[in-house]
Structures are given as structure tokens and as C-alpha cells.
Coordinates of N, CA and C in Angstrom, one line a residue:
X236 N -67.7 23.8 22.3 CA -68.8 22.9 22.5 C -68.5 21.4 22.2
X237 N -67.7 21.7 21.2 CA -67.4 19.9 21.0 C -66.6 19.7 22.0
X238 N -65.4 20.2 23.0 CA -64.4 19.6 23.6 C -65.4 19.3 24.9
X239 N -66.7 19.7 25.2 CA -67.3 19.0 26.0 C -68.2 18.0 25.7
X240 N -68.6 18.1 24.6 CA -68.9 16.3 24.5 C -68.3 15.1 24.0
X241 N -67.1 15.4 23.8 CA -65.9 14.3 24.2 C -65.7 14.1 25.3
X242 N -65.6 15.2 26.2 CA -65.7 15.2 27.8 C -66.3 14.5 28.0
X243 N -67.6 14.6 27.7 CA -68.9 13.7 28.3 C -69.0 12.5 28.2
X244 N -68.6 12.0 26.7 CA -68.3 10.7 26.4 C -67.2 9.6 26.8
X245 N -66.4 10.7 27.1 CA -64.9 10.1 27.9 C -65.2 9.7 29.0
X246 N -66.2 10.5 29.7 CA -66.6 10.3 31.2 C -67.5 8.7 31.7
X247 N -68.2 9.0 29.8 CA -69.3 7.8 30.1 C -68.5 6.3 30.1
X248 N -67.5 6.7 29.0 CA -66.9 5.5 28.4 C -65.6 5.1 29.6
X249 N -65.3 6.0 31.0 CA -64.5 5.4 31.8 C -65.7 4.9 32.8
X250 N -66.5 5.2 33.2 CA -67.7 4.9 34.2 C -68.1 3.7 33.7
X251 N -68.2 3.1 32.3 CA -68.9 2.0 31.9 C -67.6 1.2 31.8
X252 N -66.2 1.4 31.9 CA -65.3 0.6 32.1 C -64.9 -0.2 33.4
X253 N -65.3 0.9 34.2 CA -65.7 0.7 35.9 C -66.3 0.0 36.3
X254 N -67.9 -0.3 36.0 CA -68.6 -0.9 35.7 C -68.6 -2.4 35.3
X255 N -67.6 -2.5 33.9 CA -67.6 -3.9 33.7 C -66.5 -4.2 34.6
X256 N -65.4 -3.7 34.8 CA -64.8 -4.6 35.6 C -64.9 -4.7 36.5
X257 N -66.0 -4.5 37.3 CA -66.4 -4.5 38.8 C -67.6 -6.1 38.4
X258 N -67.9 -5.8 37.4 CA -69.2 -7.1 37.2 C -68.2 -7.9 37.0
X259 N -67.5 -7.7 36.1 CA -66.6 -9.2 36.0 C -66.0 -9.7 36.8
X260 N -65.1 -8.5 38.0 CA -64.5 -9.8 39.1 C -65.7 -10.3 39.9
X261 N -66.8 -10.3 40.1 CA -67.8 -10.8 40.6 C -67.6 -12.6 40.1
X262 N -67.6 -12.2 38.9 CA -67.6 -13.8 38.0 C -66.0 -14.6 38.2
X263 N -65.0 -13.6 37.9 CA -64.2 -14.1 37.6 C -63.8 -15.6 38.6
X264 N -62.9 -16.8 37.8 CA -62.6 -17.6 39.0 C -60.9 -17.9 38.8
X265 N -60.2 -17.9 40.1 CA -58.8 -18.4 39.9 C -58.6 -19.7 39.5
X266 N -57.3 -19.5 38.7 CA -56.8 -21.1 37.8 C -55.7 -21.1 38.8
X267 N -55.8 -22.6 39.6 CA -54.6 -22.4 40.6 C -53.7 -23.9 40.3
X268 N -54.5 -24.7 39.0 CA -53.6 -25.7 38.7 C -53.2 -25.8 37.4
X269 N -52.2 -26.4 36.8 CA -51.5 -26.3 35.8 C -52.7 -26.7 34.8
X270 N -53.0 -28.0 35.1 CA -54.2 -28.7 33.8 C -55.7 -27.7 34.1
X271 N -55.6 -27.0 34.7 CA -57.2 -26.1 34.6 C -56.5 -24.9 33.9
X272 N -55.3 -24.5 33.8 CA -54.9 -23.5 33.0 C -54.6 -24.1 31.6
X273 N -54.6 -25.5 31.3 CA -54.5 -26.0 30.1 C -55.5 -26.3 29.5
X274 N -56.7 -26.1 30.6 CA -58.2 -26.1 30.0 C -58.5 -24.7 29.0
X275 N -58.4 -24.0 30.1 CA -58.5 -23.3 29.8 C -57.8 -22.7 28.5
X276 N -56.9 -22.2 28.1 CA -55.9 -22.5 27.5 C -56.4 -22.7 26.2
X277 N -57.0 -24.4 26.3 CA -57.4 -25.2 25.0 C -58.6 -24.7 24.7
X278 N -59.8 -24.4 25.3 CA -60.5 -23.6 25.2 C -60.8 -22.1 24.2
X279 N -59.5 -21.8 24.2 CA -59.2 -20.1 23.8 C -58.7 -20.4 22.6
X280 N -58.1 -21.8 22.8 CA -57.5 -21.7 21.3 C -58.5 -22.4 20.3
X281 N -59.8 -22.8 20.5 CA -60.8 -23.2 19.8 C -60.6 -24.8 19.8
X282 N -60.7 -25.1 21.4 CA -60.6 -26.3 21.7 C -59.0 -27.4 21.2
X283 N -58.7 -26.7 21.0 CA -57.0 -27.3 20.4 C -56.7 -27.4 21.9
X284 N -56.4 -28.8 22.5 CA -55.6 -29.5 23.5 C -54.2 -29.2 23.3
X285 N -53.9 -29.6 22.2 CA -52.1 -29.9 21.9 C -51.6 -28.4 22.3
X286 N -52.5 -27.4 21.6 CA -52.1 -25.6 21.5 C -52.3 -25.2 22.7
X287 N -53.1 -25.5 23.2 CA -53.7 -25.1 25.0 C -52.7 -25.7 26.1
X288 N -52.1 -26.8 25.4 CA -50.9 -27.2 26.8 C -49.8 -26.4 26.3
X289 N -49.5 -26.7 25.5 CA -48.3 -25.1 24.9 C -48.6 -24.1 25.6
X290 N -49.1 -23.5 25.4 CA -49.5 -22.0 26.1 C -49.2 -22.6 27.4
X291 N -50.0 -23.1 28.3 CA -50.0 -23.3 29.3 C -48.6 -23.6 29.8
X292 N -47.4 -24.4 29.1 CA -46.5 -24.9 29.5 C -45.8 -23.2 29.3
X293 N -45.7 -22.7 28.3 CA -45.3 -21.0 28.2 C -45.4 -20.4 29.4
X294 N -46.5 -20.3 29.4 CA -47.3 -19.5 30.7 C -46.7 -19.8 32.1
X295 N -46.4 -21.1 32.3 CA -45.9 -21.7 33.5 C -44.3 -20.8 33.6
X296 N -43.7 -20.8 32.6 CA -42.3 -20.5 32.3 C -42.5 -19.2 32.6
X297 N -43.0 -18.4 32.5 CA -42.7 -16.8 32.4 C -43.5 -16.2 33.6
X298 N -44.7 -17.2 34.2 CA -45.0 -16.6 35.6 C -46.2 -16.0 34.9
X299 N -47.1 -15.8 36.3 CA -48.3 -14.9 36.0 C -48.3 -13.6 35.5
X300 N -47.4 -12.6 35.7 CA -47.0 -11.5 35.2 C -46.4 -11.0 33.9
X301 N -46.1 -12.7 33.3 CA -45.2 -12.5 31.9 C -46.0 -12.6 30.6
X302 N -45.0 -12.4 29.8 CA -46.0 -12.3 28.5 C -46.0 -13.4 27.4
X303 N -47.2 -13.9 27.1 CA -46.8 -15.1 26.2 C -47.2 -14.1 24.6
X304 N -46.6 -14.5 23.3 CA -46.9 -13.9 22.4 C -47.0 -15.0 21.4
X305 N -48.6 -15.0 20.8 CA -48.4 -16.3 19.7 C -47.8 -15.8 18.2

């Protein structure tokens, strides 16, 4: 009985993952320039400019597929 409602919950908890990521690319928007990714960026890092071009300069370096690690 219990290994079905972990089932169940498993089920719910991939359906509501589905879910949000279907809402979110609705929203989501592409960063297709270096200073809107440094906005961004600065933003995340709790409005730190100096820290947000770092990243961003990182980010440039390793490509959209790479990994930055602070």
C-alpha cells in the first residue's frame, strides 16, 4: 500500500514539474547580448554590477552550455 502512494505522489510531483516548465517557457525571454546577460547577472547577484559582469564575462568564456561555479 505504501509503494503506491509514493507512486502516486511521484506521479503528481512529475505532472506538476511539467506543468511549471511549460508555464515558464511561456514567460521565459532570450539574453542575446553580452550587457543584458550582465544585467541580468547583476541582478542575481543582489544587484552587484562589478559581480554580474564577472559572471557574465565567465559565462561568455565557457559558452551557453558551460558551467560557471562561484
Amino acid at each position: 500500500m505504501k509503494r503506491m502512494l509514493w507512486l502516486t505522489k511521484i506521479v503528481s510531483l512529475v505532472e506538476a514539474v511539467k506543468k511549471f516548465m511549460f508555464e515558464f517557457g511561456l514567460i521565459a525571454q532570450c539574453v542575446d547580448k553580452d550587457s543584458e546577460l550582465a544585467d541580468v547577472e547583476a541582478v542575481s547577484a543582489g544587484n552587484n554590477y562589478e559581480l554580474g559582469n564577472m559572471i557574465a564575462e565567465a559565462m561568455a568564456k565557457v559558452g551557453c552550455k558551460g558551467v560557471v561555479t562561484l
